[in-house]
C-alpha positions as MATLAB code, in Angstrom:
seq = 'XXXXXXXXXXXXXXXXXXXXXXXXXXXXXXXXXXXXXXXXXXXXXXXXXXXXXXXXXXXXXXXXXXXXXXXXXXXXXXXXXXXXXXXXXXXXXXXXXXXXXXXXXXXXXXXXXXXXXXXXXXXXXXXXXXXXXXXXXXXXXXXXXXXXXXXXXXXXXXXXXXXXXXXXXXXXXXXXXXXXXXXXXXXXXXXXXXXXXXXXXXXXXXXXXXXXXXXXXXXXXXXXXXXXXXXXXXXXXXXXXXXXXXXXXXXXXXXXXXXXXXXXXXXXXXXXXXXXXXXXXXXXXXXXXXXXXXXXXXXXXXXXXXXXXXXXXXXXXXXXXXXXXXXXXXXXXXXXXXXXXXXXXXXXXXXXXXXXXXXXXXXXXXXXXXXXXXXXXXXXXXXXXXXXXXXXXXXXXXXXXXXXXXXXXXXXXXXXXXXXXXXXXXXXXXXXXXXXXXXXXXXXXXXXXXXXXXXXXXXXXXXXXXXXXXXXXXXXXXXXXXXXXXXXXXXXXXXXXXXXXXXXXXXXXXXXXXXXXXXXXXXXXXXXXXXXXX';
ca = [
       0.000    0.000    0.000;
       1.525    3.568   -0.829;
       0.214    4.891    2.563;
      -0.577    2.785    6.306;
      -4.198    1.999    6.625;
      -6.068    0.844    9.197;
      -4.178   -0.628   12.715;
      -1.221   -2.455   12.991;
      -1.915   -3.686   16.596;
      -5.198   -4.824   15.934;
      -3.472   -6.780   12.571;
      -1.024   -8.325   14.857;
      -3.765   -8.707   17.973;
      -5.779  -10.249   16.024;
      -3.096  -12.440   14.317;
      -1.654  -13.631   17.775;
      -5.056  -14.638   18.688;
      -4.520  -16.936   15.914;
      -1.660  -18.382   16.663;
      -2.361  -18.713   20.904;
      -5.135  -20.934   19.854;
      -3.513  -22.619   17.007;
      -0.099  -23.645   19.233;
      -2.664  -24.890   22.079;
      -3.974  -27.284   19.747;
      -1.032  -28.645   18.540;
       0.054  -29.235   21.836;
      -2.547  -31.273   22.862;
      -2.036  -33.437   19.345;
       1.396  -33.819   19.723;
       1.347  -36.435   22.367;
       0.568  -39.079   19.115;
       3.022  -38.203   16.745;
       5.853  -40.257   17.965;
       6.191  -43.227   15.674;
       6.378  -42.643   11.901;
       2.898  -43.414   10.322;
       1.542  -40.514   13.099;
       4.043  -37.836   12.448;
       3.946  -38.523    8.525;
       0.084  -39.581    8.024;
      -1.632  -38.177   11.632;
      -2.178  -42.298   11.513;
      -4.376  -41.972    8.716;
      -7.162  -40.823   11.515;
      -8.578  -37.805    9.414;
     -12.018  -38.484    7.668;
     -12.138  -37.497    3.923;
     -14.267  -34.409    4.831;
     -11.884  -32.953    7.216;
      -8.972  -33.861    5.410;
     -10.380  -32.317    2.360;
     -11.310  -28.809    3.954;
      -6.828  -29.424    5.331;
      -6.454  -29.797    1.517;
      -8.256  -26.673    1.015;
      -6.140  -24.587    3.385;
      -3.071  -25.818    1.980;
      -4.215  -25.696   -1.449;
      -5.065  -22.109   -1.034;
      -1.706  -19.852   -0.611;
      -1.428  -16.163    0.006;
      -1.149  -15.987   -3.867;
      -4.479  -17.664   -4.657;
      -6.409  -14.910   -2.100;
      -4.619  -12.000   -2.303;
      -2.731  -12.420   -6.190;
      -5.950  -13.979   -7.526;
      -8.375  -11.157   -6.056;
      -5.705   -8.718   -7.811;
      -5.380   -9.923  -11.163;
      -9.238   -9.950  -11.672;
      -9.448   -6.225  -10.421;
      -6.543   -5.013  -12.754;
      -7.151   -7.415  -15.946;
     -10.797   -8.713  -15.364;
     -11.917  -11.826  -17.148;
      -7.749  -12.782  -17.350;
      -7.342  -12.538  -14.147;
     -10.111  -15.031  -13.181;
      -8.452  -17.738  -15.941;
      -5.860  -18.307  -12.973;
      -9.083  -19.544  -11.136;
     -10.312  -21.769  -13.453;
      -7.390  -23.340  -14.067;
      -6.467  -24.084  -10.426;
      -9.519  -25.354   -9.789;
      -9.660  -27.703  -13.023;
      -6.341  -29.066  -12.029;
      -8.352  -31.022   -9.169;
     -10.094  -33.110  -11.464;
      -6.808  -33.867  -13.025;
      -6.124  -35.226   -9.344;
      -9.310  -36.537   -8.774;
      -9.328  -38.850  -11.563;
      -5.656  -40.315  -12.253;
      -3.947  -39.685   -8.713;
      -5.968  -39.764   -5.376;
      -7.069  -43.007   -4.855;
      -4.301  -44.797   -6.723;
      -1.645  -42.793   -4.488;
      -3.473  -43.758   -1.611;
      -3.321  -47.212   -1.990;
      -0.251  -47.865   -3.602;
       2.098  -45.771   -1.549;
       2.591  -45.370    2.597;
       4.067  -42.100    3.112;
       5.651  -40.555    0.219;
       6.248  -40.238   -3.670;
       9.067  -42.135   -3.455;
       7.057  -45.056   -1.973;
       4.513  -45.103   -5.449;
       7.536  -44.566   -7.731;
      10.024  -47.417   -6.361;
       7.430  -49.670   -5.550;
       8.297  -52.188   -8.776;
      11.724  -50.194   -9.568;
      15.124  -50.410   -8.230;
      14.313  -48.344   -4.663;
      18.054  -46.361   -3.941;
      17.981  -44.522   -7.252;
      14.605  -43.592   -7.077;
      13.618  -42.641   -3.848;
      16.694  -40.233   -4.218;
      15.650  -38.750   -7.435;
      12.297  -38.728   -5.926;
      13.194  -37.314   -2.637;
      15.291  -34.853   -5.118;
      12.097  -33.387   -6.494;
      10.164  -33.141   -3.764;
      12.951  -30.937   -2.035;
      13.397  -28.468   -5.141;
       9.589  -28.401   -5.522;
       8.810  -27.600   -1.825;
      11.593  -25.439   -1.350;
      11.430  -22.740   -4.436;
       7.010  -23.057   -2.902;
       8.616  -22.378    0.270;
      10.793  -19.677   -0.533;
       7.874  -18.026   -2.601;
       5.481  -17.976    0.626;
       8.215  -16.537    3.177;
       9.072  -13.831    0.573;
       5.317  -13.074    0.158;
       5.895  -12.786    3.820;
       7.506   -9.727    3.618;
       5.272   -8.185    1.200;
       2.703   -8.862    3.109;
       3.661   -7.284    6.585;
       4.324   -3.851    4.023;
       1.304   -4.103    2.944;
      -0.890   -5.245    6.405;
       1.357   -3.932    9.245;
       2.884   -0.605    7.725;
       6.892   -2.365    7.964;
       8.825   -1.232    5.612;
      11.656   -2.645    3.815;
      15.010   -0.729    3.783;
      16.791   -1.211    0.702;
      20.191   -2.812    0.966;
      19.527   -3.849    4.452;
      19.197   -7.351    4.865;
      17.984   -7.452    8.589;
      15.114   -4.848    8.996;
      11.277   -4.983   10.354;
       9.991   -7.397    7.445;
      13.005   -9.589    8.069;
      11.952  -10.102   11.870;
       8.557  -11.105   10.694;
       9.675  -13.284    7.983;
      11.641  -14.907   10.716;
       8.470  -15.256   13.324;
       6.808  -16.904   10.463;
       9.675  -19.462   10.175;
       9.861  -20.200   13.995;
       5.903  -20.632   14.159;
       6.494  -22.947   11.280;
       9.199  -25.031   12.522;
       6.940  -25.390   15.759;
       4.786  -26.727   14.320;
       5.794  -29.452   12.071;
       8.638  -30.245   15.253;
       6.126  -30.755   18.010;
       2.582  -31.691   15.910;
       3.663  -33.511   12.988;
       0.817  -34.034   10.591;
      -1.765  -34.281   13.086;
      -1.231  -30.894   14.236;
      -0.114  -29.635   10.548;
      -3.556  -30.480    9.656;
      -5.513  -29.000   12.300;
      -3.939  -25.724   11.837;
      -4.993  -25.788    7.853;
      -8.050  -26.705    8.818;
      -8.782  -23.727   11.020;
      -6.901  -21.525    8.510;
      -9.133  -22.888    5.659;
     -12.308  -22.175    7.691;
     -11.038  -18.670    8.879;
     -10.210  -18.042    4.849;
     -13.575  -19.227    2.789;
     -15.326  -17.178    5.987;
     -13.917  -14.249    5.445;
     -13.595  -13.893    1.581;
     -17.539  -14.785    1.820;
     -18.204  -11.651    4.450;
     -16.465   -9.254    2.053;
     -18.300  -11.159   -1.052;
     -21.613  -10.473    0.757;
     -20.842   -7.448    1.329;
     -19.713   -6.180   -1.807;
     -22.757   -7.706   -3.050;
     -24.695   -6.083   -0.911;
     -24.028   -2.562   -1.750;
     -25.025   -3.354   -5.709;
     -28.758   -5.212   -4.236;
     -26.807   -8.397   -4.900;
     -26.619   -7.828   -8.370;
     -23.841   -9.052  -10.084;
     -24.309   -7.473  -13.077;
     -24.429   -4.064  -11.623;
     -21.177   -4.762   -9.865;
     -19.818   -6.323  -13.322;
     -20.944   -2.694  -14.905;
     -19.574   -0.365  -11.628;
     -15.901   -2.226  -11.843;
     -15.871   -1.242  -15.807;
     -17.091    2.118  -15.494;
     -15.299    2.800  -12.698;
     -11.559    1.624  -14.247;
     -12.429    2.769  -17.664;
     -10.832   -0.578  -18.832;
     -12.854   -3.478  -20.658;
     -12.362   -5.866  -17.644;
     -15.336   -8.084  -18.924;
     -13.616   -9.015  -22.085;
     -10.953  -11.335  -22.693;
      -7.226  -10.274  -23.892;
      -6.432   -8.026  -21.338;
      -3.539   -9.894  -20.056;
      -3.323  -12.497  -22.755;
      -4.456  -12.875  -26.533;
      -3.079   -9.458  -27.889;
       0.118  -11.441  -29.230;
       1.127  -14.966  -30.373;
       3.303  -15.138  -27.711;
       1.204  -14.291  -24.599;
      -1.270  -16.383  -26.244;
       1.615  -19.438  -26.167;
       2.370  -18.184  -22.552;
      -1.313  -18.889  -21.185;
      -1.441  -22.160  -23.210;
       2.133  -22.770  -21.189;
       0.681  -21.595  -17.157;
      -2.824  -23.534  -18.231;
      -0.722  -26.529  -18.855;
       1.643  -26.310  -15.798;
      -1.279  -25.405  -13.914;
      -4.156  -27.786  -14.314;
      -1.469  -30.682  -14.829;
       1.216  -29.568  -11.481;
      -1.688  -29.688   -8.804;
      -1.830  -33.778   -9.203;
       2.008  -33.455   -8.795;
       2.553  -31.194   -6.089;
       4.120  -33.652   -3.333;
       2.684  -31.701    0.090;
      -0.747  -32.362   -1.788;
      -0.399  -35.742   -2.713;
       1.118  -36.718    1.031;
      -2.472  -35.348    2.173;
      -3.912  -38.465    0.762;
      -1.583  -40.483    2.900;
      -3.765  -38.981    6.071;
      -7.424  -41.060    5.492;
      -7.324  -44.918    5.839;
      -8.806  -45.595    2.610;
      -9.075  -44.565   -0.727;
     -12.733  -43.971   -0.605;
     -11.838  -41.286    1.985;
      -8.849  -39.814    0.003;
     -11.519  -39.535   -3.260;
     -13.882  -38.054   -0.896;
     -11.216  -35.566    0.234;
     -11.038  -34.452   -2.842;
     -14.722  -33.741   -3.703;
     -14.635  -31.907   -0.552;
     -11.426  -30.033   -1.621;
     -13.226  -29.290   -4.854;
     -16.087  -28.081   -3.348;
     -14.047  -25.283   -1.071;
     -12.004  -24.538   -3.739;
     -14.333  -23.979   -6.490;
     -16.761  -21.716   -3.684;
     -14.037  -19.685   -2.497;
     -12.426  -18.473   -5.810;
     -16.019  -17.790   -7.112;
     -15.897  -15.396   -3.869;
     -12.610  -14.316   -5.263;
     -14.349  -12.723   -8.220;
     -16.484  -10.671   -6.496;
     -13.804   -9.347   -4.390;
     -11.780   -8.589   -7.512;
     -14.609   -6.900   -9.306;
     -15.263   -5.275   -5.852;
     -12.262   -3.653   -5.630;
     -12.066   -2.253   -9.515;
     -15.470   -0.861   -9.232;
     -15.248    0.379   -5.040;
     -11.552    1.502   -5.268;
     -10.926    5.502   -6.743;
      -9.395    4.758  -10.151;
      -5.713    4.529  -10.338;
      -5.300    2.695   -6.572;
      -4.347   -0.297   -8.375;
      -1.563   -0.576  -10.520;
       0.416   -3.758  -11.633;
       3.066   -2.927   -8.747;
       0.827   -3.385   -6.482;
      -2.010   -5.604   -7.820;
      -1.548   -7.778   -4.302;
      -3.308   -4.737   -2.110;
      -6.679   -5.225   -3.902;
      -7.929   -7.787   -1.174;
      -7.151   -5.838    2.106;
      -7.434   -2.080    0.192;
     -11.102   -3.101   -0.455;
     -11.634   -4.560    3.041;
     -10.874   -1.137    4.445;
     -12.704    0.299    1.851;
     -15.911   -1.854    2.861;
     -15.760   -2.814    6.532;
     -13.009   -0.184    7.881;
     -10.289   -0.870   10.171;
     -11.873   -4.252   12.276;
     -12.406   -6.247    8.702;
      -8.821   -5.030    7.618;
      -7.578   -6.809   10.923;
      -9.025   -9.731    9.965;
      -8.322  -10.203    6.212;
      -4.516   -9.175    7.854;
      -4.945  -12.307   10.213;
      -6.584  -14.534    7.690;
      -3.667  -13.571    5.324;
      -0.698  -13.796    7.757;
      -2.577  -17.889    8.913;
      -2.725  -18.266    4.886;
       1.084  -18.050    4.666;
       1.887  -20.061    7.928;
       0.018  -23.021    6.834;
       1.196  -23.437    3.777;
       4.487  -23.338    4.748;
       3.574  -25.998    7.576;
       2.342  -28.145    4.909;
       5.763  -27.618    2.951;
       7.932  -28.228    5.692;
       6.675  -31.251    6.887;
       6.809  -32.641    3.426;
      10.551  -31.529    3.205;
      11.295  -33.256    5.852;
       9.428  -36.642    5.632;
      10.944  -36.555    1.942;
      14.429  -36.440    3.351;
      13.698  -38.922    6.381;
      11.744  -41.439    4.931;
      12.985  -41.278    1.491;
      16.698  -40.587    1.880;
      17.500  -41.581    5.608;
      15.052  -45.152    6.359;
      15.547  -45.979    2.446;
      18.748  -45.028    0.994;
      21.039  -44.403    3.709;
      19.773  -47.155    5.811;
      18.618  -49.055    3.314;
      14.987  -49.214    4.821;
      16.101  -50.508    8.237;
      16.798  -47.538   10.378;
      16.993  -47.633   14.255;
      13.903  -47.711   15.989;
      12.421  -44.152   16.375;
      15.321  -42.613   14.679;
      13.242  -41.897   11.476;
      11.514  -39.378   13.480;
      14.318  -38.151   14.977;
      15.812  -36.986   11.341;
      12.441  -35.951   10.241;
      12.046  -33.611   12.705;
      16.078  -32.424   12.460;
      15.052  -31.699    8.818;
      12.279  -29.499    9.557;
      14.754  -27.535   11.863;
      17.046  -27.096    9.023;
      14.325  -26.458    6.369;
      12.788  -23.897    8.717;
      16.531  -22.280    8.976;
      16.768  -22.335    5.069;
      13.623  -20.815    4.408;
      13.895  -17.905    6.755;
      18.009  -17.143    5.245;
      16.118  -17.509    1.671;
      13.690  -15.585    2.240;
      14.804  -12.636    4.272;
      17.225  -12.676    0.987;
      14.192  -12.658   -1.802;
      12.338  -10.269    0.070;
      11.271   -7.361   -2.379;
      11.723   -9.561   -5.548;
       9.720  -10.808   -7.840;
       8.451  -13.867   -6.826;
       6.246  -15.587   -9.269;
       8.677  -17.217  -11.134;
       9.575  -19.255   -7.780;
       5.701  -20.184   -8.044;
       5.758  -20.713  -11.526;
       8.881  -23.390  -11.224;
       7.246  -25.260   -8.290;
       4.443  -25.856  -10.208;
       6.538  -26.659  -13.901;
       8.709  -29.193  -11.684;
       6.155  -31.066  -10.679;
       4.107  -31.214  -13.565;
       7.283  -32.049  -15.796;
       8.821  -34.201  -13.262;
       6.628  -35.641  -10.815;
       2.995  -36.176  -12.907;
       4.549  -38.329  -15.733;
       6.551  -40.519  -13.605;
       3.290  -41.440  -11.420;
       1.389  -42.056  -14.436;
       3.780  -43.812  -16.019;
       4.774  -46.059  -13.049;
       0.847  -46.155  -12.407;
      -0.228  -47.397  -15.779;
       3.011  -48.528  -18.126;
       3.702  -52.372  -17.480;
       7.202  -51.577  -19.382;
       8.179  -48.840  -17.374;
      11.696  -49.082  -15.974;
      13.763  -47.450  -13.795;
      15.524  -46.042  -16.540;
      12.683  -44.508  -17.877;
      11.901  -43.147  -14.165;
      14.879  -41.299  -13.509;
      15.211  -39.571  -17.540;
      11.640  -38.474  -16.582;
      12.724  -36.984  -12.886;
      16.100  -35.470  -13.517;
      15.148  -34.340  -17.381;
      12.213  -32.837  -16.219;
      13.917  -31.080  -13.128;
      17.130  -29.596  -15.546;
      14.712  -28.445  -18.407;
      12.380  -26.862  -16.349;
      14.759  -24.874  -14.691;
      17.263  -24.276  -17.178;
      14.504  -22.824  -19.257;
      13.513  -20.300  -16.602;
      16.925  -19.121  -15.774;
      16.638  -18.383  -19.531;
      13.310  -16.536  -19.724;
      11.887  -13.524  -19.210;
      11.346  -13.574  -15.542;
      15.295  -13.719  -14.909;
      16.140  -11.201  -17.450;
      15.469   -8.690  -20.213;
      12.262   -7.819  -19.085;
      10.604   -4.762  -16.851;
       9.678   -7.162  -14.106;
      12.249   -9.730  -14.617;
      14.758  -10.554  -11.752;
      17.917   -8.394  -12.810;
      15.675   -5.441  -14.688;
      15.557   -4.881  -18.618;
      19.498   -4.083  -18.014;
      21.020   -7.524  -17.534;
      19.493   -9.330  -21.067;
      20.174  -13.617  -21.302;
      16.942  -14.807  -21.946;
      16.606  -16.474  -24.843;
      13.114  -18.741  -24.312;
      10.251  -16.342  -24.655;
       7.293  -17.856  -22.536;
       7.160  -16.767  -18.877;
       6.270  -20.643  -18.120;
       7.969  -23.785  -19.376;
       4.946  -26.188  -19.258;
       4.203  -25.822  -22.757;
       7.821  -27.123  -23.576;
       9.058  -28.834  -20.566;
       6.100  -31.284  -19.624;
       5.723  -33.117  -23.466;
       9.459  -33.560  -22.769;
       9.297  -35.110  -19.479;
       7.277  -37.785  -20.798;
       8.704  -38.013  -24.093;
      11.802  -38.655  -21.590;
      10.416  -41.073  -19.995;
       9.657  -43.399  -23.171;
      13.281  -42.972  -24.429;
      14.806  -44.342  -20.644;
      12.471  -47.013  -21.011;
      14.015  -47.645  -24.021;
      17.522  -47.130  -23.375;
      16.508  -49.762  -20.092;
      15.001  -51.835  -22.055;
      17.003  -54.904  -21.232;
      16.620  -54.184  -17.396;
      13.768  -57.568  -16.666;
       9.968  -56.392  -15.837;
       8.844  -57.537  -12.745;
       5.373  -58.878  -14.142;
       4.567  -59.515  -10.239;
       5.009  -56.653   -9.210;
       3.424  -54.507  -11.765;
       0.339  -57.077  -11.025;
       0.448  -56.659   -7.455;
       0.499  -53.079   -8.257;
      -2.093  -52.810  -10.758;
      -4.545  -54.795   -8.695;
      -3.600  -52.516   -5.212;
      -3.719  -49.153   -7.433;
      -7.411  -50.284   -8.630;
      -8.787  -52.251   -5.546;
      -6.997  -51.208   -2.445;
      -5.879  -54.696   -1.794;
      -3.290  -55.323    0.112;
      -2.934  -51.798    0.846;
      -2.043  -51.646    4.987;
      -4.006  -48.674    6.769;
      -0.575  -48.399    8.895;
       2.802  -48.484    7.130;
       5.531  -50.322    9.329;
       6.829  -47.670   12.045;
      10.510  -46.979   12.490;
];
């Protein structure tokens, strides 16, 4: 915001409220996360409605309330593509990954992917992705953190000082994180996204009602106030994308990584690990769906809210992310401020919950109890690494973010969600579906999708040569044109993946295994409710 609105103690009042009640509750839970199925999976002990409303809050980031709610006020009709394409990307998960995660694997990717392979080479290359996927997420949300205590709180970032007032908060954020995950594990992970998802869908619908309210709940009048008010044709399409070939390309490109990197995104397919059957993991989903698809249908109102409620010229594309709280002030006044401020600062420390945890159950169960120890670790030790990981993630993420504070972001977004579509997706399917998949095959798809996707964004426009890039228009290397690989990156992840098959061709299929697979993937037979604790 270019000047301090509303009340930074009530923000942070309100806020601690949050987190008082949130840290009581995963004390009580933490009592049952000491052996490896509770800290990993809560003990699969979540039904699929709560667990669906967990997927919900960790589904939806800082970006997808306050960067959604933004885009529609500046661009309109683009902006609310981002919606639709999130929320399509579920039925992408729905269909080909939910249940068929949930009974094949125990804990992790890595336990679906080496499940009929070779398991040292790829639970690493598994564990691998999950790291680089949940730490560039990670690193996005604690340098949103920043942003967001300029924007809520009125702390201001001092250029070329590394330490300053958004620094301390980004570093609360990563000590309330790394409680978390240390002391309640997934049990208490999930609890805290549930609340968070609750406290979100409530309070976009209050300012959604609202809005509505002051047009006689007519949408169309709001629809007609936003464009009048803006002067800009925010009803029709090709405001963002569509006036070149290129943007055109580039949507096609974020659609694809989109709707296709949801079902690949490994802190939401560990979610599935948290119901004890794959009826409840589909009916997470529905619920998911459900949330999802209500809450960014709120986010359109709030968008056109704030174009047709806030005096033109407020919002600009530096700073599209104020729409959300700009027109809660406008609306409700300093108390709703507070508590879109709260509901955004709970936003951000879930989702980085969610991310840790997954870091570190990656690296524990994946590298540690599989690799290292070739899946016979010391009894309880397993936990003991898992929750040393989280320490040391949580340390990472605050140093990386207090150092990408004040820069653009989205391209940290954009490449968690390009890895694991080009990565992560094909090598489930593959392994899911493709008798003749090999190990081979596996680890072209991993590590070829991993190196293209992010050798093709160091060489993009959101590095370099552009107004928003990185390093400014000044510093020019970019050479690929589309702001998103997906378009490029995920045909050649699976295309990848037929030519290790190939090249492996002579490694022997383990008919029995695919079988046992097949029949577990389809049925749920066989499938344990507890995985063996370590």
């Amino acid at each position: 915001m270019s000047t301090q609105v509303g009340s930074p103690a009530l923000n942070i009042g309100i806020f601690a409220l949050f987190v008082v009640v949130t840290l009581l509750i995963v004390y009580r839970v933490s009592r049952a996360s000491n052996t490896a199925s509770d800290y990993y999976a809560a003990g699969s002990s979540f039904t699929g409605p709560q667990n669906g409303i967990a997927i919900s809050g960790d589904y939806l980031s800082a970006a997808s309330f306050l960067g959604i709610a933004g885009a529609i006020a500046v661009n309109g009709y683009d902006g609310f593509l981002y919606s639709i394409g999130f929320l399509v990307a579920w039925l992408t998960a729905l269909l080909l990954v939910a249940e068929l995660l949930r009974n094949v694997g125990r804990f992790t990717m890595g336990d679906v992917l080496s499940f009929r392979m070779r398991q040292r080479p790829i639970r690493a290359a598994a564990a691998v992705s999950t790291l680089l996927v949940s730490f560039f997420y990670l690193l996005a949300q604690m340098a949103g953190a920043g942003g967001l205590i300029s924007l809520l709180l009125g702390v201001k970032n001092t250029p070329g000082t590394p330490f300053d007032g958004q620094s301390l908060v980004i570093a609360v954020v990563g000590i309330l994180m790394v409680i978390y995950v240390l002391y309640g594990g997934m049990r208490g992970t999930t609890w805290v996204q549930i609340i968070k998802a609750a406290l979100l869908v409530v309070g976009a619908a209050v300012i959604t009602v609202w809005v509505l309210g002051l047009y006689g709940f007519n949408l169309s009048s709001l629809l007609g106030a936003a464009v009048e008010n803006t002067g800009k044709p925010l009803l029709d399409a090709g405001n963002q994308y569509g006036k070149t070939l290129t943007t055109q390309l580039d949507f096609l490109s974020l659609a694809l990584a989109l709707v296709l990197g949801t079902a690949g995104l490994p802190h939401i397919l560990m979610r599935f690990y948290t119901v004890p059957t794959a009826k409840e993991a589909r009916r997470s989903v529905q619920w998911a769906i459900w949330i999802i698809g209500i809450f960014y249908l709120f986010t359109l109102v709030i968008g056109y809210g704030a174009a047709a409620l806030l005096p033109r010229g407020t919002l600009t594309s530096a700073n599209v992310n104020d729409a959300a709280p700009l027109l809660a002030f406008q609306v409700g006044g300093t108390l709703l401020l507070g508590i879109i401020a709260a509901i955004a600062f709970a936003t951000i420390l879930a989702v980085v919950a969610g991310l840790t945890i997954t870091a570190a159950a990656s690296f524990a169960h994946d590298i540690y109890a599989n690799v290292i120890k070739d899946g016979n670790p010391e009894p309880g030790m397993e936990v003991k690494v898992a929750r040393r990981t989280a320490l040391v993630v949580g340390i990472v993420a605050i140093v990386g973010g207090i150092l990408a504070n004040g820069q653009n972001i989205a391209f940290l977004v954009a490449l968690a969600f390009a890895v694991a579509a080009s990565a992560n997706l094909p090598t489930l399917l593959y392994s899911l579906f493709w008798r003749r998949f090999n190990t081979t095959g596996a680890l072209f798809s991993i590590y070829g999708g991993l190196a293209i996707c992010i050798l093709l964004i160091i060489f993009s426009p959101v590095v370099s040569g552009g107004p928003t890039s990185i390093f400014g228009e000044s510093v020019d290397f970019a050479f690929f044109p589309l702001q998103n690989p997906g378009l490029v990156s995920i045909p050649l992840s699976f295309l990848l993946g037929v030519i290790g098959t190939m090249i492996g061709s002579r490694e022997p299929v383990n008919e029995v295994k695919f079988a046992e697979m097949e029949v577990r993937s389809m049925t749920g037979a066989g499938a344990s409710r507890e995985a063996v604790d370590h």
